[in-house]
Amino acid sequence: MKHNRIITLLIIVLMVYSASAQLDLSKSKLEIEKVGKDIYLFVQQTNITNPSSIVYSSPELSILIDPGYKQMQLSVKDSINALNGGSIKFIMTSHFHLDHVQAMENYYNNTTILLSSNQQKNISNMDIKNIISSDDKYHLKLGQEELEIHSFPNTSGHTDSDALFFFKQANVLIVGDYLFQDMYPRIDLKGGGGSIDGYFKNIDYILSLADNNTKIIPGHTSFKEVKKRYLSKKEYSLHINKIKESISKINAMKTKGLSIEEALKQGLPEKFKYLSEGAKYVSQDKWITFIYNNL
Ligand SMILES: [Zn+2]
């Protein structure tokens, strides 16, 4: 059993870094966790990555944030139907990375794609209909619930068109790839127009919205066994401080005159090891290289 798990994790790691990786439905599944009244976290646990989808489902309507992969949509739709909510009225996204938005092309007819103005430029090479453009901050009244949608103060963060979603009554914050649980983050500088500085400034913005009871939902949940797949404000702060501390250490090595090879050889102290264990997107070596070359 344990051996199987290790093999599974190894496969995931290999697939994450294989550019030609294809989604294999036989190695993929949907894991669902309720995170608030009428709000569900759907983890698309595939052989390539594990993007989060968020589903709001009340008797009147359903909303899908980050539909994820095309091939997963049959499971997603079946699972939404099983919640007995209304049909999917709106689809939105935290940002335009394939693992979060590919399935937007699957939804037509009664579903509206709701995008912030800076997300619109990403749709030119996608076959998407029924689009409504919105302001940078707006809200939807959903019965007792209220959903706030914010663009970030720094346009350039994880990408250059990120949005966050705040279910005010349930106190659930959807932060997309501003949180990789238990992992180093990916910041998409070249292809996606992101920036390291803007990424952390936008995290300060997230923290300014949260209180001690807020549930912060990651764009990618941990690959390890965890008790819950969201973080409190305090846990999120601690996680981010750890990431920032790793950056200071890498910076210090560079300032001391270590070459990239020497910095990689020295590595980071033991306490950072958990961020690079098991399946992940960014290994410690990749993180050191990324920060060393870009800061
Ligand atoms: Zn992303």
mmCIF file of N, CA and C in Angstrom, residues 134-252:
data_model
loop_
_atom_site.group_PDB
_atom_site.id
_atom_site.type_symbol
_atom_site.label_atom_id
_atom_site.label_comp_id
_atom_site.label_asym_id
_atom_site.label_seq_id
_atom_site.Cartn_x
_atom_site.Cartn_y
_atom_site.Cartn_z
ATOM 1 N N SER A 134 -16.295 42.566 -16.628
ATOM 2 C CA SER A 134 -16.743 43.224 -15.408
ATOM 3 C C SER A 134 -15.720 44.258 -14.960
ATOM 4 N N ASP A 135 -16.090 45.009 -13.957
ATOM 5 C CA ASP A 135 -15.155 45.954 -13.347
ATOM 6 C C ASP A 135 -14.105 45.189 -12.554
ATOM 7 N N ASP A 136 -13.129 45.927 -12.041
ATOM 8 C CA ASP A 136 -12.055 45.284 -11.289
ATOM 9 C C ASP A 136 -12.527 44.787 -9.924
ATOM 10 N N LYS A 137 -13.582 45.403 -9.401
ATOM 11 C CA LYS A 137 -14.144 44.876 -8.166
ATOM 12 C C LYS A 137 -15.663 44.949 -8.280
ATOM 13 N N TYR A 138 -16.309 43.848 -8.034
ATOM 14 C CA TYR A 138 -17.757 43.846 -8.106
ATOM 15 C C TYR A 138 -18.284 42.731 -7.206
ATOM 16 N N HIS A 139 -19.608 42.685 -7.047
ATOM 17 C CA HIS A 139 -20.126 41.600 -6.219
ATOM 18 C C HIS A 139 -21.430 41.053 -6.789
ATOM 19 N N LEU A 140 -21.683 39.807 -6.423
ATOM 20 C CA LEU A 140 -22.925 39.157 -6.818
ATOM 21 C C LEU A 140 -23.701 38.829 -5.559
ATOM 22 N N LYS A 141 -24.960 39.189 -5.541
ATOM 23 C CA LYS A 141 -25.816 38.837 -4.408
ATOM 24 C C LYS A 141 -26.405 37.462 -4.697
ATOM 25 N N LEU A 142 -26.175 36.524 -3.777
ATOM 26 C CA LEU A 142 -26.630 35.147 -3.981
ATOM 27 C C LEU A 142 -27.495 34.738 -2.792
ATOM 28 N N GLY A 143 -28.709 35.235 -2.725
ATOM 29 C CA GLY A 143 -29.544 34.949 -1.545
ATOM 30 C C GLY A 143 -28.887 35.501 -0.301
ATOM 31 N N GLN A 144 -28.638 34.622 0.660
ATOM 32 C CA GLN A 144 -27.968 35.046 1.901
ATOM 33 C C GLN A 144 -26.481 35.319 1.680
ATOM 34 N N GLU A 145 -25.934 34.715 0.673
ATOM 35 C CA GLU A 145 -24.487 34.816 0.422
ATOM 36 C C GLU A 145 -24.179 36.012 -0.479
ATOM 37 N N GLU A 146 -22.974 36.508 -0.347
ATOM 38 C CA GLU A 146 -22.522 37.577 -1.228
ATOM 39 C C GLU A 146 -21.114 37.228 -1.705
ATOM 40 N N LEU A 147 -20.947 37.235 -3.016
ATOM 41 C CA LEU A 147 -19.635 36.913 -3.572
ATOM 42 C C LEU A 147 -18.982 38.179 -4.100
ATOM 43 N N GLU A 148 -17.824 38.499 -3.533
ATOM 44 C CA GLU A 148 -17.037 39.641 -4.012
ATOM 45 C C GLU A 148 -15.926 39.139 -4.924
ATOM 46 N N ILE A 149 -15.734 39.834 -6.023
ATOM 47 C CA ILE A 149 -14.652 39.471 -6.946
ATOM 48 C C ILE A 149 -13.710 40.675 -7.028
ATOM 49 N N HIS A 150 -12.445 40.425 -6.769
ATOM 50 C CA HIS A 150 -11.457 41.512 -6.766
ATOM 51 C C HIS A 150 -10.368 41.220 -7.784
ATOM 52 N N SER A 151 -9.972 42.216 -8.575
ATOM 53 C CA SER A 151 -8.677 42.148 -9.249
ATOM 54 C C SER A 151 -7.658 42.585 -8.200
ATOM 55 N N PHE A 152 -6.396 42.243 -8.396
ATOM 56 C CA PHE A 152 -5.398 42.580 -7.384
ATOM 57 C C PHE A 152 -4.838 43.989 -7.583
ATOM 58 N N PRO A 153 -4.374 44.630 -6.505
ATOM 59 C CA PRO A 153 -3.806 45.986 -6.638
ATOM 60 C C PRO A 153 -2.577 46.017 -7.555
ATOM 61 N N ASN A 154 -1.754 44.947 -7.523
ATOM 62 C CA ASN A 154 -0.631 44.862 -8.458
ATOM 63 C C ASN A 154 -1.037 43.964 -9.619
ATOM 64 N N THR A 155 -1.161 44.550 -10.795
ATOM 65 C CA THR A 155 -1.612 43.771 -11.954
ATOM 66 C C THR A 155 -0.680 42.596 -12.194
ATOM 67 N N SER A 156 0.601 42.813 -11.959
ATOM 68 C CA SER A 156 1.572 41.755 -12.205
ATOM 69 C C SER A 156 1.851 40.989 -10.909
ATOM 70 N N GLY A 157 1.318 39.768 -10.817
ATOM 71 C CA GLY A 157 1.514 38.959 -9.602
ATOM 72 C C GLY A 157 1.884 37.538 -9.966
ATOM 73 N N HIS A 158 0.976 36.579 -9.727
ATOM 74 C CA HIS A 158 1.222 35.206 -10.207
ATOM 75 C C HIS A 158 1.247 35.231 -11.741
ATOM 76 N N THR A 159 0.255 35.925 -12.341
ATOM 77 C CA THR A 159 0.278 36.268 -13.771
ATOM 78 C C THR A 159 -0.097 37.754 -13.832
ATOM 79 N N ASP A 160 -0.477 38.218 -15.025
ATOM 80 C CA ASP A 160 -0.890 39.635 -15.105
ATOM 81 C C ASP A 160 -2.407 39.786 -15.195
ATOM 82 N N SER A 161 -3.145 38.760 -14.811
ATOM 83 C CA SER A 161 -4.613 38.883 -14.854
ATOM 84 C C SER A 161 -5.257 38.015 -13.772
ATOM 85 N N ASP A 162 -4.794 38.206 -12.552
ATOM 86 C CA ASP A 162 -5.297 37.391 -11.439
ATOM 87 C C ASP A 162 -6.534 38.016 -10.794
ATOM 88 N N ALA A 163 -7.388 37.159 -10.262
ATOM 89 C CA ALA A 163 -8.555 37.632 -9.517
ATOM 90 C C ALA A 163 -8.719 36.785 -8.259
ATOM 91 N N LEU A 164 -9.341 37.362 -7.245
ATOM 92 C CA LEU A 164 -9.676 36.560 -6.059
ATOM 93 C C LEU A 164 -11.166 36.642 -5.804
ATOM 94 N N PHE A 165 -11.672 35.665 -5.099
ATOM 95 C CA PHE A 165 -13.109 35.515 -4.863
ATOM 96 C C PHE A 165 -13.348 35.362 -3.371
ATOM 97 N N PHE A 166 -14.281 36.168 -2.866
ATOM 98 C CA PHE A 166 -14.500 36.210 -1.424
ATOM 99 C C PHE A 166 -15.983 35.976 -1.148
ATOM 100 N N PHE A 167 -16.312 34.799 -0.625
ATOM 101 C CA PHE A 167 -17.678 34.532 -0.163
ATOM 102 C C PHE A 167 -17.792 35.124 1.238
ATOM 103 N N LYS A 168 -18.495 36.252 1.326
ATOM 104 C CA LYS A 168 -18.468 37.054 2.554
ATOM 105 C C LYS A 168 -19.162 36.376 3.735
ATOM 106 N N GLN A 169 -20.306 35.781 3.496
ATOM 107 C CA GLN A 169 -21.037 35.164 4.614
ATOM 108 C C GLN A 169 -20.304 33.933 5.133
ATOM 109 N N ALA A 170 -19.877 33.103 4.223
ATOM 110 C CA ALA A 170 -19.164 31.869 4.610
ATOM 111 C C ALA A 170 -17.734 32.179 5.052
ATOM 112 N N ASN A 171 -17.255 33.393 4.727
ATOM 113 C CA ASN A 171 -15.887 33.816 5.058
ATOM 114 C C ASN A 171 -14.851 32.868 4.414
ATOM 115 N N VAL A 172 -15.055 32.627 3.130
ATOM 116 C CA VAL A 172 -14.163 31.745 2.364
ATOM 117 C C VAL A 172 -13.498 32.570 1.260
ATOM 118 N N LEU A 173 -12.175 32.564 1.269
ATOM 119 C CA LEU A 173 -11.393 33.338 0.289
ATOM 120 C C LEU A 173 -10.722 32.388 -0.696
ATOM 121 N N ILE A 174 -10.985 32.597 -1.977
ATOM 122 C CA ILE A 174 -10.391 31.752 -3.021
ATOM 123 C C ILE A 174 -9.220 32.542 -3.609
ATOM 124 N N VAL A 175 -8.005 32.070 -3.418
ATOM 125 C CA VAL A 175 -6.844 32.886 -3.794
ATOM 126 C C VAL A 175 -6.059 32.340 -4.989
ATOM 127 N N GLY A 176 -6.553 31.285 -5.613
ATOM 128 C CA GLY A 176 -5.851 30.743 -6.782
ATOM 129 C C GLY A 176 -4.410 30.389 -6.456
ATOM 130 N N ASP A 177 -3.516 30.708 -7.387
ATOM 131 C CA ASP A 177 -2.124 30.278 -7.205
ATOM 132 C C ASP A 177 -1.296 31.223 -6.334
ATOM 133 N N TYR A 178 -1.970 32.009 -5.512
ATOM 134 C CA TYR A 178 -1.267 32.724 -4.439
ATOM 135 C C TYR A 178 -1.061 31.794 -3.248
ATOM 136 N N LEU A 179 -1.529 30.572 -3.389
ATOM 137 C CA LEU A 179 -1.235 29.566 -2.368
ATOM 138 C C LEU A 179 -1.078 28.189 -2.995
ATOM 139 N N PHE A 180 0.140 27.668 -2.895
ATOM 140 C CA PHE A 180 0.435 26.259 -3.165
ATOM 141 C C PHE A 180 0.668 25.660 -1.778
ATOM 142 N N GLN A 181 -0.265 24.872 -1.297
ATOM 143 C CA GLN A 181 -0.186 24.371 0.087
ATOM 144 C C GLN A 181 1.038 23.468 0.258
ATOM 145 N N ASP A 182 1.876 23.771 1.235
ATOM 146 C CA ASP A 182 3.079 22.973 1.546
ATOM 147 C C ASP A 182 4.114 22.944 0.415
ATOM 148 N N MET A 183 4.074 23.922 -0.478
ATOM 149 C CA MET A 183 5.007 23.888 -1.617
ATOM 150 C C MET A 183 5.550 25.287 -1.906
ATOM 151 N N TYR A 184 6.705 25.332 -2.590
ATOM 152 C CA TYR A 184 7.169 26.599 -3.148
ATOM 153 C C TYR A 184 6.196 27.006 -4.246
ATOM 154 N N PRO A 185 5.988 28.316 -4.416
ATOM 155 C CA PRO A 185 5.026 28.749 -5.447
ATOM 156 C C PRO A 185 5.627 28.783 -6.835
ATOM 157 N N ARG A 186 4.753 28.773 -7.827
ATOM 158 C CA ARG A 186 5.151 29.114 -9.188
ATOM 159 C C ARG A 186 4.753 30.559 -9.407
ATOM 160 N N ILE A 187 5.665 31.349 -9.943
ATOM 161 C CA ILE A 187 5.328 32.724 -10.324
ATOM 162 C C ILE A 187 5.683 32.827 -11.804
ATOM 163 N N ASP A 188 4.684 33.146 -12.630
ATOM 164 C CA ASP A 188 4.857 33.043 -14.081
ATOM 165 C C ASP A 188 5.357 34.370 -14.664
ATOM 166 N N LEU A 189 6.679 34.561 -14.643
ATOM 167 C CA LEU A 189 7.256 35.833 -15.088
ATOM 168 C C LEU A 189 7.195 36.000 -16.594
ATOM 169 N N LYS A 190 7.712 35.026 -17.308
ATOM 170 C CA LYS A 190 7.929 35.245 -18.753
ATOM 171 C C LYS A 190 6.652 35.100 -19.562
ATOM 172 N N GLY A 191 6.025 33.944 -19.481
ATOM 173 C CA GLY A 191 4.819 33.724 -20.284
ATOM 174 C C GLY A 191 3.615 34.478 -19.752
ATOM 175 N N GLY A 192 3.539 34.643 -18.443
ATOM 176 C CA GLY A 192 2.291 35.120 -17.848
ATOM 177 C C GLY A 192 2.302 36.549 -17.354
ATOM 178 N N GLY A 193 3.443 37.230 -17.472
ATOM 179 C CA GLY A 193 3.499 38.633 -17.052
ATOM 180 C C GLY A 193 3.456 38.836 -15.542
ATOM 181 N N GLY A 194 3.873 37.830 -14.780
ATOM 182 C CA GLY A 194 3.888 37.964 -13.327
ATOM 183 C C GLY A 194 5.134 38.667 -12.824
ATOM 184 N N SER A 195 5.178 38.930 -11.512
ATOM 185 C CA SER A 195 6.393 39.489 -10.907
ATOM 186 C C SER A 195 6.510 39.019 -9.461
ATOM 187 N N ILE A 196 7.751 38.826 -9.038
ATOM 188 C CA ILE A 196 7.986 38.315 -7.682
ATOM 189 C C ILE A 196 7.528 39.344 -6.650
ATOM 190 N N ASP A 197 7.916 40.593 -6.868
ATOM 191 C CA ASP A 197 7.548 41.669 -5.950
ATOM 192 C C ASP A 197 6.019 41.817 -5.865
ATOM 193 N N GLY A 198 5.375 41.847 -7.045
ATOM 194 C CA GLY A 198 3.924 42.000 -7.090
ATOM 195 C C GLY A 198 3.205 40.817 -6.452
ATOM 196 N N TYR A 199 3.772 39.631 -6.620
ATOM 197 C CA TYR A 199 3.187 38.425 -6.037
ATOM 198 C C TYR A 199 3.049 38.576 -4.522
ATOM 199 N N PHE A 200 4.138 39.023 -3.878
ATOM 200 C CA PHE A 200 4.095 39.135 -2.410
ATOM 201 C C PHE A 200 3.281 40.353 -1.949
ATOM 202 N N LYS A 201 3.276 41.405 -2.753
ATOM 203 C CA LYS A 201 2.425 42.559 -2.408
ATOM 204 C C LYS A 201 0.947 42.155 -2.479
ATOM 205 N N ASN A 202 0.595 41.363 -3.474
ATOM 206 C CA ASN A 202 -0.797 40.911 -3.582
ATOM 207 C C ASN A 202 -1.170 39.975 -2.428
ATOM 208 N N ILE A 203 -0.197 39.243 -1.927
ATOM 209 C CA ILE A 203 -0.457 38.394 -0.757
ATOM 210 C C ILE A 203 -0.765 39.274 0.464
ATOM 211 N N ASP A 204 -0.074 40.410 0.585
ATOM 212 C CA ASP A 204 -0.411 41.348 1.671
ATOM 213 C C ASP A 204 -1.863 41.807 1.540
ATOM 214 N N TYR A 205 -2.295 42.010 0.304
ATOM 215 C CA TYR A 205 -3.680 42.413 0.061
ATOM 216 C C TYR A 205 -4.652 41.311 0.513
ATOM 217 N N ILE A 206 -4.319 40.070 0.183
ATOM 218 C CA ILE A 206 -5.152 38.933 0.614
ATOM 219 C C ILE A 206 -5.251 38.929 2.139
ATOM 220 N N LEU A 207 -4.101 39.082 2.781
ATOM 221 C CA LEU A 207 -4.081 39.048 4.258
ATOM 222 C C LEU A 207 -4.895 40.198 4.853
ATOM 223 N N SER A 208 -4.923 41.337 4.153
ATOM 224 C CA SER A 208 -5.680 42.479 4.677
ATOM 225 C C SER A 208 -7.183 42.217 4.614
ATOM 226 N N LEU A 209 -7.620 41.314 3.746
ATOM 227 C CA LEU A 209 -9.054 41.008 3.635
ATOM 228 C C LEU A 209 -9.492 39.951 4.654
ATOM 229 N N ALA A 210 -8.536 39.102 5.066
ATOM 230 C CA ALA A 210 -8.893 37.956 5.916
ATOM 231 C C ALA A 210 -8.981 38.350 7.390
ATOM 232 N N ASP A 211 -9.803 37.613 8.142
ATOM 233 C CA ASP A 211 -9.765 37.722 9.605
ATOM 234 C C ASP A 211 -9.438 36.339 10.178
ATOM 235 N N ASN A 212 -9.522 36.213 11.505
ATOM 236 C CA ASN A 212 -9.058 34.961 12.126
ATOM 237 C C ASN A 212 -9.915 33.739 11.793
ATOM 238 N N ASN A 213 -11.104 33.967 11.264
ATOM 239 C CA ASN A 213 -11.975 32.827 10.922
ATOM 240 C C ASN A 213 -12.045 32.535 9.424
ATOM 241 N N THR A 214 -11.328 33.309 8.641
ATOM 242 C CA THR A 214 -11.377 33.121 7.188
ATOM 243 C C THR A 214 -10.729 31.802 6.789
ATOM 244 N N LYS A 215 -11.360 31.124 5.834
ATOM 245 C CA LYS A 215 -10.752 29.924 5.248
ATOM 246 C C LYS A 215 -10.128 30.330 3.919
ATOM 247 N N ILE A 216 -8.821 30.126 3.792
ATOM 248 C CA ILE A 216 -8.108 30.513 2.579
ATOM 249 C C ILE A 216 -7.862 29.263 1.728
ATOM 250 N N ILE A 217 -8.462 29.257 0.541
ATOM 251 C CA ILE A 217 -8.458 28.052 -0.303
ATOM 252 C C ILE A 217 -7.346 28.140 -1.348
ATOM 253 N N PRO A 218 -6.449 27.152 -1.377
ATOM 254 C CA PRO A 218 -5.330 27.179 -2.324
ATOM 255 C C PRO A 218 -5.744 26.882 -3.761
ATOM 256 N N GLY A 219 -4.934 27.364 -4.706
ATOM 257 C CA GLY A 219 -5.092 26.976 -6.107
ATOM 258 C C GLY A 219 -4.616 25.550 -6.325
ATOM 259 N N HIS A 220 -3.663 25.130 -5.475
ATOM 260 C CA HIS A 220 -3.180 23.747 -5.494
ATOM 261 C C HIS A 220 -3.032 23.270 -4.053
ATOM 262 N N THR A 221 -3.749 22.241 -3.696
ATOM 263 C CA THR A 221 -3.682 21.722 -2.335
ATOM 264 C C THR A 221 -2.458 20.812 -2.193
ATOM 265 N N SER A 222 -2.147 20.486 -0.943
ATOM 266 C CA SER A 222 -0.960 19.688 -0.659
ATOM 267 C C SER A 222 -1.068 18.297 -1.288
ATOM 268 N N PHE A 223 0.081 17.742 -1.694
ATOM 269 C CA PHE A 223 0.118 16.356 -2.160
ATOM 270 C C PHE A 223 0.271 15.398 -0.978
ATOM 271 N N LYS A 224 0.508 15.966 0.216
ATOM 272 C CA LYS A 224 0.662 15.109 1.402
ATOM 273 C C LYS A 224 -0.706 14.847 2.026
ATOM 274 N N GLU A 225 -0.733 13.909 2.980
ATOM 275 C CA GLU A 225 -1.959 13.710 3.763
ATOM 276 C C GLU A 225 -2.112 14.930 4.668
ATOM 277 N N VAL A 226 -3.198 15.676 4.518
ATOM 278 C CA VAL A 226 -3.401 16.838 5.393
ATOM 279 C C VAL A 226 -4.784 16.761 6.029
ATOM 280 N N LYS A 227 -4.925 17.387 7.196
ATOM 281 C CA LYS A 227 -6.206 17.356 7.900
ATOM 282 C C LYS A 227 -7.237 18.186 7.162
ATOM 283 N N LYS A 228 -6.797 19.289 6.598
ATOM 284 C CA LYS A 228 -7.731 20.142 5.850
ATOM 285 C C LYS A 228 -6.993 20.776 4.694
ATOM 286 N N ARG A 229 -7.773 21.136 3.648
ATOM 287 C CA ARG A 229 -7.129 21.640 2.443
ATOM 288 C C ARG A 229 -7.311 23.145 2.302
ATOM 289 N N TYR A 230 -7.422 23.820 3.434
ATOM 290 C CA TYR A 230 -7.431 25.287 3.405
ATOM 291 C C TYR A 230 -6.610 25.758 4.581
ATOM 292 N N LEU A 231 -6.238 27.023 4.586
ATOM 293 C CA LEU A 231 -5.430 27.551 5.684
ATOM 294 C C LEU A 231 -6.175 28.690 6.368
ATOM 295 N N SER A 232 -5.879 28.880 7.659
ATOM 296 C CA SER A 232 -6.357 30.077 8.356
ATOM 297 C C SER A 232 -5.423 31.221 7.981
ATOM 298 N N LYS A 233 -5.805 32.427 8.353
ATOM 299 C CA LYS A 233 -4.956 33.591 8.080
ATOM 300 C C LYS A 233 -3.571 33.403 8.715
ATOM 301 N N LYS A 234 -3.578 32.885 9.964
ATOM 302 C CA LYS A 234 -2.312 32.687 10.668
ATOM 303 C C LYS A 234 -1.431 31.656 9.947
ATOM 304 N N GLU A 235 -2.055 30.552 9.536
ATOM 305 C CA GLU A 235 -1.290 29.513 8.835
ATOM 306 C C GLU A 235 -0.746 30.024 7.493
ATOM 307 N N TYR A 236 -1.561 30.832 6.831
ATOM 308 C CA TYR A 236 -1.131 31.396 5.547
ATOM 309 C C TYR A 236 0.057 32.346 5.760
ATOM 310 N N SER A 237 -0.034 33.195 6.800
ATOM 311 C CA SER A 237 1.076 34.117 7.123
ATOM 312 C C SER A 237 2.356 33.344 7.393
ATOM 313 N N LEU A 238 2.237 32.280 8.200
ATOM 314 C CA LEU A 238 3.425 31.484 8.541
ATOM 315 C C LEU A 238 4.042 30.870 7.276
ATOM 316 N N HIS A 239 3.173 30.347 6.427
ATOM 317 C CA HIS A 239 3.639 29.728 5.175
ATOM 318 C C HIS A 239 4.382 30.762 4.320
ATOM 319 N N ILE A 240 3.758 31.935 4.171
ATOM 320 C CA ILE A 240 4.360 32.973 3.322
ATOM 321 C C ILE A 240 5.673 33.475 3.936
ATOM 322 N N ASN A 241 5.700 33.598 5.262
ATOM 323 C CA ASN A 241 6.951 34.030 5.913
ATOM 324 C C ASN A 241 8.075 33.031 5.661
ATOM 325 N N LYS A 242 7.717 31.762 5.642
ATOM 326 C CA LYS A 242 8.710 30.718 5.349
ATOM 327 C C LYS A 242 9.266 30.910 3.930
ATOM 328 N N ILE A 243 8.372 31.158 2.993
ATOM 329 C CA ILE A 243 8.793 31.363 1.598
ATOM 330 C C ILE A 243 9.697 32.603 1.513
ATOM 331 N N LYS A 244 9.276 33.672 2.210
ATOM 332 C CA LYS A 244 10.063 34.914 2.178
ATOM 333 C C LYS A 244 11.439 34.691 2.813
ATOM 334 N N GLU A 245 11.461 33.916 3.895
ATOM 335 C CA GLU A 245 12.731 33.629 4.563
ATOM 336 C C GLU A 245 13.664 32.862 3.615
ATOM 337 N N SER A 246 13.106 31.936 2.857
ATOM 338 C CA SER A 246 13.936 31.181 1.900
ATOM 339 C C SER A 246 14.525 32.134 0.861
ATOM 340 N N ILE A 247 13.749 33.137 0.475
ATOM 341 C CA ILE A 247 14.239 34.120 -0.505
ATOM 342 C C ILE A 247 15.413 34.912 0.090
ATOM 343 N N SER A 248 15.269 35.315 1.364
ATOM 344 C CA SER A 248 16.369 36.053 2.027
ATOM 345 C C SER A 248 17.640 35.215 2.039
ATOM 346 N N LYS A 249 17.483 33.923 2.326
ATOM 347 C CA LYS A 249 18.665 33.034 2.386
ATOM 348 C C LYS A 249 19.332 32.934 1.009
ATOM 349 N N ILE A 250 18.521 32.833 -0.029
ATOM 350 C CA ILE A 250 19.077 32.719 -1.388
ATOM 351 C C ILE A 250 19.778 34.027 -1.765
ATOM 352 N N ASN A 251 19.112 35.136 -1.409
ATOM 353 C CA ASN A 251 19.691 36.459 -1.647
ATOM 354 C C ASN A 251 21.030 36.629 -0.946
ATOM 355 N N ALA A 252 21.083 36.144 0.307
ATOM 356 C CA ALA A 252 22.318 36.271 1.095
ATOM 357 C C ALA A 252 23.458 35.503 0.432
#
